């Protein structure tokens, strides 16, 4: 029996023509496919978050709270470090010692938060894998034989089963990480504003190279990790 074409499957979307790259994207060398993929990522983030929330509400809330705490701790460490320098300059040894102990506590708390984020992510990923595999099996029971004869659809189904514990959770964690980095950047800018606008501008410009490199090479990294023969 001949395999049906991908367009015949109602579960496989047809090709979508990407928008033409803007002049800024051409100057920066960022392919339109990467920008399109970033847009798709944010488009499906809310749906993925709903799946993770349905799998474990408590773990999702814990991740959100720990992420908020991970935003505050580096800012606290930076502020306490400034206070240590001020106390040393003012020759207040007792106050400097208190700030050193406080900074030590914040550093320990930051390490603990990182470990807890890793632990909660592992537990939630295992729970999510079971729930998504159940959804995949329930969906597979409603499909016809022609869907499984479609090589493109069968490949997507296999990848969904293999990556059930990592991809949805990775999307949510990446969204939390983006929010954390943005809030941390704003917090550092607020701390540096007293030194002048040039310091804030330097902080913002320092994030540009890494962002452009990530955007430029993310497509190649994605293809390298997910390439499979037909």
PDB file of N, CA and C in Angstrom, residues 97-164:
ATOM      1  N   UNK A  97      32.022  43.171  58.329  1.00  0.00           N
ATOM      2  CA  UNK A  97      31.937  41.741  58.638  1.00  0.00           C
ATOM      3  C   UNK A  97      30.496  41.248  58.565  1.00  0.00           C
ATOM      4  N   UNK A  98      29.564  42.050  59.044  1.00  0.00           N
ATOM      5  CA  UNK A  98      28.157  41.658  58.961  1.00  0.00           C
ATOM      6  C   UNK A  98      27.710  41.537  57.500  1.00  0.00           C
ATOM      7  N   UNK A  99      28.147  42.470  56.680  1.00  0.00           N
ATOM      8  CA  UNK A  99      27.772  42.389  55.265  1.00  0.00           C
ATOM      9  C   UNK A  99      28.419  41.180  54.574  1.00  0.00           C
ATOM     10  N   UNK A 100      29.641  40.835  54.990  1.00  0.00           N
ATOM     11  CA  UNK A 100      30.300  39.653  54.425  1.00  0.00           C
ATOM     12  C   UNK A 100      29.517  38.388  54.781  1.00  0.00           C
ATOM     13  N   UNK A 101      29.085  38.285  56.020  1.00  0.00           N
ATOM     14  CA  UNK A 101      28.291  37.124  56.431  1.00  0.00           C
ATOM     15  C   UNK A 101      26.951  37.092  55.701  1.00  0.00           C
ATOM     16  N   UNK A 102      26.366  38.274  55.521  1.00  0.00           N
ATOM     17  CA  UNK A 102      25.095  38.333  54.790  1.00  0.00           C
ATOM     18  C   UNK A 102      25.287  37.898  53.339  1.00  0.00           C
ATOM     19  N   UNK A 103      26.367  38.331  52.728  1.00  0.00           N
ATOM     20  CA  UNK A 103      26.631  37.924  51.349  1.00  0.00           C
ATOM     21  C   UNK A 103      26.896  36.420  51.259  1.00  0.00           C
ATOM     22  N   UNK A 104      27.569  35.873  52.240  1.00  0.00           N
ATOM     23  CA  UNK A 104      27.790  34.428  52.269  1.00  0.00           C
ATOM     24  C   UNK A 104      26.462  33.682  52.317  1.00  0.00           C
ATOM     25  N   UNK A 105      25.532  34.169  53.144  1.00  0.00           N
ATOM     26  CA  UNK A 105      24.221  33.542  53.218  1.00  0.00           C
ATOM     27  C   UNK A 105      23.466  33.628  51.896  1.00  0.00           C
ATOM     28  N   UNK A 106      23.580  34.774  51.218  1.00  0.00           N
ATOM     29  CA  UNK A 106      22.911  34.931  49.930  1.00  0.00           C
ATOM     30  C   UNK A 106      23.517  34.013  48.865  1.00  0.00           C
ATOM     31  N   UNK A 107      24.831  33.833  48.895  1.00  0.00           N
ATOM     32  CA  UNK A 107      25.477  32.944  47.930  1.00  0.00           C
ATOM     33  C   UNK A 107      25.050  31.503  48.168  1.00  0.00           C
ATOM     34  N   UNK A 108      24.987  31.104  49.433  1.00  0.00           N
ATOM     35  CA  UNK A 108      24.517  29.755  49.748  1.00  0.00           C
ATOM     36  C   UNK A 108      23.062  29.578  49.308  1.00  0.00           C
ATOM     37  N   UNK A 109      22.247  30.593  49.561  1.00  0.00           N
ATOM     38  CA  UNK A 109      20.842  30.520  49.131  1.00  0.00           C
ATOM     39  C   UNK A 109      20.732  30.435  47.613  1.00  0.00           C
ATOM     40  N   UNK A 110      21.591  31.149  46.887  1.00  0.00           N
ATOM     41  CA  UNK A 110      21.568  31.093  45.429  1.00  0.00           C
ATOM     42  C   UNK A 110      21.921  29.692  44.922  1.00  0.00           C
ATOM     43  N   UNK A 111      22.926  29.069  45.544  1.00  0.00           N
ATOM     44  CA  UNK A 111      23.284  27.698  45.154  1.00  0.00           C
ATOM     45  C   UNK A 111      22.157  26.729  45.470  1.00  0.00           C
ATOM     46  N   UNK A 112      21.501  26.929  46.615  1.00  0.00           N
ATOM     47  CA  UNK A 112      20.392  26.062  46.999  1.00  0.00           C
ATOM     48  C   UNK A 112      19.221  26.205  46.045  1.00  0.00           C
ATOM     49  N   UNK A 113      18.925  27.432  45.634  1.00  0.00           N
ATOM     50  CA  UNK A 113      17.836  27.655  44.685  1.00  0.00           C
ATOM     51  C   UNK A 113      18.131  26.976  43.349  1.00  0.00           C
ATOM     52  N   UNK A 114      19.387  27.045  42.900  1.00  0.00           N
ATOM     53  CA  UNK A 114      19.754  26.366  41.664  1.00  0.00           C
ATOM     54  C   UNK A 114      19.558  24.860  41.754  1.00  0.00           C
ATOM     55  N   UNK A 115      19.930  24.267  42.884  1.00  0.00           N
ATOM     56  CA  UNK A 115      19.744  22.826  43.073  1.00  0.00           C
ATOM     57  C   UNK A 115      18.267  22.466  43.125  1.00  0.00           C
ATOM     58  N   UNK A 116      17.480  23.302  43.790  1.00  0.00           N
ATOM     59  CA  UNK A 116      16.049  23.027  43.875  1.00  0.00           C
ATOM     60  C   UNK A 116      15.378  23.138  42.513  1.00  0.00           C
ATOM     61  N   UNK A 117      15.802  24.120  41.715  1.00  0.00           N
ATOM     62  CA  UNK A 117      15.256  24.236  40.358  1.00  0.00           C
ATOM     63  C   UNK A 117      15.564  22.998  39.527  1.00  0.00           C
ATOM     64  N   UNK A 118      16.784  22.480  39.663  1.00  0.00           N
ATOM     65  CA  UNK A 118      17.153  21.269  38.927  1.00  0.00           C
ATOM     66  C   UNK A 118      16.344  20.066  39.410  1.00  0.00           C
ATOM     67  N   UNK A 119      16.149  19.962  40.729  1.00  0.00           N
ATOM     68  CA  UNK A 119      15.394  18.837  41.274  1.00  0.00           C
ATOM     69  C   UNK A 119      13.934  18.886  40.860  1.00  0.00           C
ATOM     70  N   UNK A 120      13.304  20.051  40.993  1.00  0.00           N
ATOM     71  CA  UNK A 120      11.897  20.187  40.615  1.00  0.00           C
ATOM     72  C   UNK A 120      11.722  19.937  39.121  1.00  0.00           C
ATOM     73  N   UNK A 121      12.666  20.414  38.322  1.00  0.00           N
ATOM     74  CA  UNK A 121      12.586  20.178  36.884  1.00  0.00           C
ATOM     75  C   UNK A 121      12.673  18.706  36.531  1.00  0.00           C
ATOM     76  N   UNK A 122      13.533  17.957  37.228  1.00  0.00           N
ATOM     77  CA  UNK A 122      13.655  16.522  36.965  1.00  0.00           C
ATOM     78  C   UNK A 122      12.382  15.776  37.346  1.00  0.00           C
ATOM     79  N   UNK A 123      11.856  16.091  38.518  1.00  0.00           N
ATOM     80  CA  UNK A 123      10.630  15.415  38.978  1.00  0.00           C
ATOM     81  C   UNK A 123       9.452  15.763  38.062  1.00  0.00           C
ATOM     82  N   UNK A 124       9.326  17.034  37.720  1.00  0.00           N
ATOM     83  CA  UNK A 124       8.226  17.451  36.846  1.00  0.00           C
ATOM     84  C   UNK A 124       8.376  16.854  35.451  1.00  0.00           C
ATOM     85  N   UNK A 125       9.607  16.734  34.972  1.00  0.00           N
ATOM     86  CA  UNK A 125       9.823  16.130  33.661  1.00  0.00           C
ATOM     87  C   UNK A 125       9.399  14.675  33.624  1.00  0.00           C
ATOM     88  N   UNK A 126       9.693  13.930  34.698  1.00  0.00           N
ATOM     89  CA  UNK A 126       9.276  12.526  34.753  1.00  0.00           C
ATOM     90  C   UNK A 126       7.757  12.402  34.792  1.00  0.00           C
ATOM     91  N   UNK A 127       7.117  13.256  35.560  1.00  0.00           N
ATOM     92  CA  UNK A 127       5.651  13.229  35.636  1.00  0.00           C
ATOM     93  C   UNK A 127       5.042  13.635  34.295  1.00  0.00           C
ATOM     94  N   UNK A 128       5.641  14.629  33.668  1.00  0.00           N
ATOM     95  CA  UNK A 128       5.134  15.124  32.396  1.00  0.00           C
ATOM     96  C   UNK A 128       5.273  14.075  31.295  1.00  0.00           C
ATOM     97  N   UNK A 129       6.357  13.298  31.337  1.00  0.00           N
ATOM     98  CA  UNK A 129       6.562  12.255  30.332  1.00  0.00           C
ATOM     99  C   UNK A 129       5.433  11.227  30.370  1.00  0.00           C
ATOM    100  N   UNK A 130       5.013  10.836  31.573  1.00  0.00           N
ATOM    101  CA  UNK A 130       3.923   9.869  31.703  1.00  0.00           C
ATOM    102  C   UNK A 130       2.622  10.454  31.157  1.00  0.00           C
ATOM    103  N   UNK A 131       2.304  11.683  31.529  1.00  0.00           N
ATOM    104  CA  UNK A 131       1.048  12.293  31.096  1.00  0.00           C
ATOM    105  C   UNK A 131       1.005  12.490  29.577  1.00  0.00           C
ATOM    106  N   UNK A 132       2.114  12.950  29.002  1.00  0.00           N
ATOM    107  CA  UNK A 132       2.116  13.192  27.561  1.00  0.00           C
ATOM    108  C   UNK A 132       2.083  11.885  26.782  1.00  0.00           C
ATOM    109  N   UNK A 133       2.774  10.864  27.264  1.00  0.00           N
ATOM    110  CA  UNK A 133       2.723   9.572  26.582  1.00  0.00           C
ATOM    111  C   UNK A 133       1.320   8.982  26.615  1.00  0.00           C
ATOM    112  N   UNK A 134       0.598   9.223  27.698  1.00  0.00           N
ATOM    113  CA  UNK A 134      -0.802   8.777  27.751  1.00  0.00           C
ATOM    114  C   UNK A 134      -1.634   9.527  26.717  1.00  0.00           C
ATOM    115  N   UNK A 135      -1.414  10.844  26.600  1.00  0.00           N
ATOM    116  CA  UNK A 135      -2.130  11.621  25.587  1.00  0.00           C
ATOM    117  C   UNK A 135      -1.797  11.136  24.171  1.00  0.00           C
ATOM    118  N   UNK A 136      -0.529  10.802  23.939  1.00  0.00           N
ATOM    119  CA  UNK A 136      -0.120  10.329  22.614  1.00  0.00           C
ATOM    120  C   UNK A 136      -0.777   8.986  22.294  1.00  0.00           C
ATOM    121  N   UNK A 137      -0.807   8.074  23.277  1.00  0.00           N
ATOM    122  CA  UNK A 137      -1.422   6.772  23.048  1.00  0.00           C
ATOM    123  C   UNK A 137      -2.927   6.905  22.827  1.00  0.00           C
ATOM    124  N   UNK A 138      -3.561   7.784  23.597  1.00  0.00           N
ATOM    125  CA  UNK A 138      -4.999   7.997  23.397  1.00  0.00           C
ATOM    126  C   UNK A 138      -5.278   8.578  22.011  1.00  0.00           C
ATOM    127  N   UNK A 139      -4.420   9.484  21.559  1.00  0.00           N
ATOM    128  CA  UNK A 139      -4.597  10.047  20.221  1.00  0.00           C
ATOM    129  C   UNK A 139      -4.322   9.003  19.148  1.00  0.00           C
ATOM    130  N   UNK A 140      -3.332   8.144  19.376  1.00  0.00           N
ATOM    131  CA  UNK A 140      -2.992   7.125  18.384  1.00  0.00           C
ATOM    132  C   UNK A 140      -4.136   6.133  18.177  1.00  0.00           C
ATOM    133  N   UNK A 141      -4.919   5.892  19.221  1.00  0.00           N
ATOM    134  CA  UNK A 141      -6.044   4.965  19.091  1.00  0.00           C
ATOM    135  C   UNK A 141      -7.136   5.502  18.168  1.00  0.00           C
ATOM    136  N   UNK A 142      -7.164   6.812  17.970  1.00  0.00           N
ATOM    137  CA  UNK A 142      -8.204   7.410  17.121  1.00  0.00           C
ATOM    138  C   UNK A 142      -7.755   7.564  15.664  1.00  0.00           C
ATOM    139  N   UNK A 143      -6.506   7.202  15.345  1.00  0.00           N
ATOM    140  CA  UNK A 143      -5.978   7.410  13.996  1.00  0.00           C
ATOM    141  C   UNK A 143      -6.213   6.185  13.122  1.00  0.00           C
ATOM    142  N   UNK A 144      -6.151   6.420  11.820  1.00  0.00           N
ATOM    143  CA  UNK A 144      -6.273   5.344  10.844  1.00  0.00           C
ATOM    144  C   UNK A 144      -4.890   4.810  10.484  1.00  0.00           C
ATOM    145  N   UNK A 145      -4.890   3.685   9.775  1.00  0.00           N
ATOM    146  CA  UNK A 145      -3.641   3.065   9.361  1.00  0.00           C
ATOM    147  C   UNK A 145      -2.840   3.972   8.434  1.00  0.00           C
ATOM    148  N   UNK A 146      -3.529   4.769   7.620  1.00  0.00           N
ATOM    149  CA  UNK A 146      -2.832   5.614   6.661  1.00  0.00           C
ATOM    150  C   UNK A 146      -1.957   6.658   7.352  1.00  0.00           C
ATOM    151  N   UNK A 147      -2.323   7.055   8.570  1.00  0.00           N
ATOM    152  CA  UNK A 147      -1.503   8.009   9.293  1.00  0.00           C
ATOM    153  C   UNK A 147      -0.157   7.392   9.670  1.00  0.00           C
ATOM    154  N   UNK A 148      -0.151   6.127  10.065  1.00  0.00           N
ATOM    155  CA  UNK A 148       1.091   5.470  10.463  1.00  0.00           C
ATOM    156  C   UNK A 148       1.938   5.080   9.254  1.00  0.00           C
ATOM    157  N   UNK A 149       1.326   5.042   8.070  1.00  0.00           N
ATOM    158  CA  UNK A 149       2.084   4.786   6.850  1.00  0.00           C
ATOM    159  C   UNK A 149       2.739   6.059   6.321  1.00  0.00           C
ATOM    160  N   UNK A 150       2.350   7.188   6.844  1.00  0.00           N
ATOM    161  CA  UNK A 150       2.945   8.467   6.466  1.00  0.00           C
ATOM    162  C   UNK A 150       4.271   8.621   7.225  1.00  0.00           C
ATOM    163  N   UNK A 151       5.397   8.609   6.494  1.00  0.00           N
ATOM    164  CA  UNK A 151       6.704   8.628   7.148  1.00  0.00           C
ATOM    165  C   UNK A 151       6.930   9.916   7.941  1.00  0.00           C
ATOM    166  N   UNK A 152       6.455  11.039   7.411  1.00  0.00           N
ATOM    167  CA  UNK A 152       6.652  12.301   8.119  1.00  0.00           C
ATOM    168  C   UNK A 152       5.855  12.324   9.418  1.00  0.00           C
ATOM    169  N   UNK A 153       4.609  11.863   9.358  1.00  0.00           N
ATOM    170  CA  UNK A 153       3.794  11.844  10.563  1.00  0.00           C
ATOM    171  C   UNK A 153       4.352  10.846  11.586  1.00  0.00           C
ATOM    172  N   UNK A 154       4.791   9.675  11.122  1.00  0.00           N
ATOM    173  CA  UNK A 154       5.320   8.666  12.038  1.00  0.00           C
ATOM    174  C   UNK A 154       6.609   9.157  12.709  1.00  0.00           C
ATOM    175  N   UNK A 155       7.400   9.909  11.958  1.00  0.00           N
ATOM    176  CA  UNK A 155       8.614  10.479  12.532  1.00  0.00           C
ATOM    177  C   UNK A 155       8.267  11.507  13.612  1.00  0.00           C
ATOM    178  N   UNK A 156       7.257  12.326  13.357  1.00  0.00           N
ATOM    179  CA  UNK A 156       6.824  13.303  14.360  1.00  0.00           C
ATOM    180  C   UNK A 156       6.272  12.604  15.600  1.00  0.00           C
ATOM    181  N   UNK A 157       5.544  11.523  15.400  1.00  0.00           N
ATOM    182  CA  UNK A 157       4.996  10.783  16.534  1.00  0.00           C
ATOM    183  C   UNK A 157       6.110  10.174  17.380  1.00  0.00           C
ATOM    184  N   UNK A 158       7.139   9.610  16.695  1.00  0.00           N
ATOM    185  CA  UNK A 158       8.261   9.044  17.433  1.00  0.00           C
ATOM    186  C   UNK A 158       9.032  10.078  18.216  1.00  0.00           C
ATOM    187  N   UNK A 159       9.221  11.256  17.615  1.00  0.00           N
ATOM    188  CA  UNK A 159       9.925  12.321  18.326  1.00  0.00           C
ATOM    189  C   UNK A 159       9.107  12.823  19.513  1.00  0.00           C
ATOM    190  N   UNK A 160       7.811  12.887  19.344  1.00  0.00           N
ATOM    191  CA  UNK A 160       6.959  13.330  20.455  1.00  0.00           C
ATOM    192  C   UNK A 160       7.089  12.385  21.645  1.00  0.00           C
ATOM    193  N   UNK A 161       7.147  11.086  21.377  1.00  0.00           N
ATOM    194  CA  UNK A 161       7.278  10.117  22.471  1.00  0.00           C
ATOM    195  C   UNK A 161       8.658  10.195  23.110  1.00  0.00           C
ATOM    196  N   UNK A 162       9.718  10.365  22.280  1.00  0.00           N
ATOM    197  CA  UNK A 162      11.075  10.402  22.823  1.00  0.00           C
ATOM    198  C   UNK A 162      11.326  11.665  23.642  1.00  0.00           C
ATOM    199  N   UNK A 163      10.735  12.779  23.225  1.00  0.00           N
ATOM    200  CA  UNK A 163      11.036  14.058  23.852  1.00  0.00           C
ATOM    201  C   UNK A 163       9.916  14.551  24.757  1.00  0.00           C
ATOM    202  N   UNK A 164       9.031  13.645  25.160  1.00  0.00           N
ATOM    203  CA  UNK A 164       7.882  14.055  25.985  1.00  0.00           C
ATOM    204  C   UNK A 164       8.318  14.616  27.323  1.00  0.00           C
TER     205      UNK A 164
END
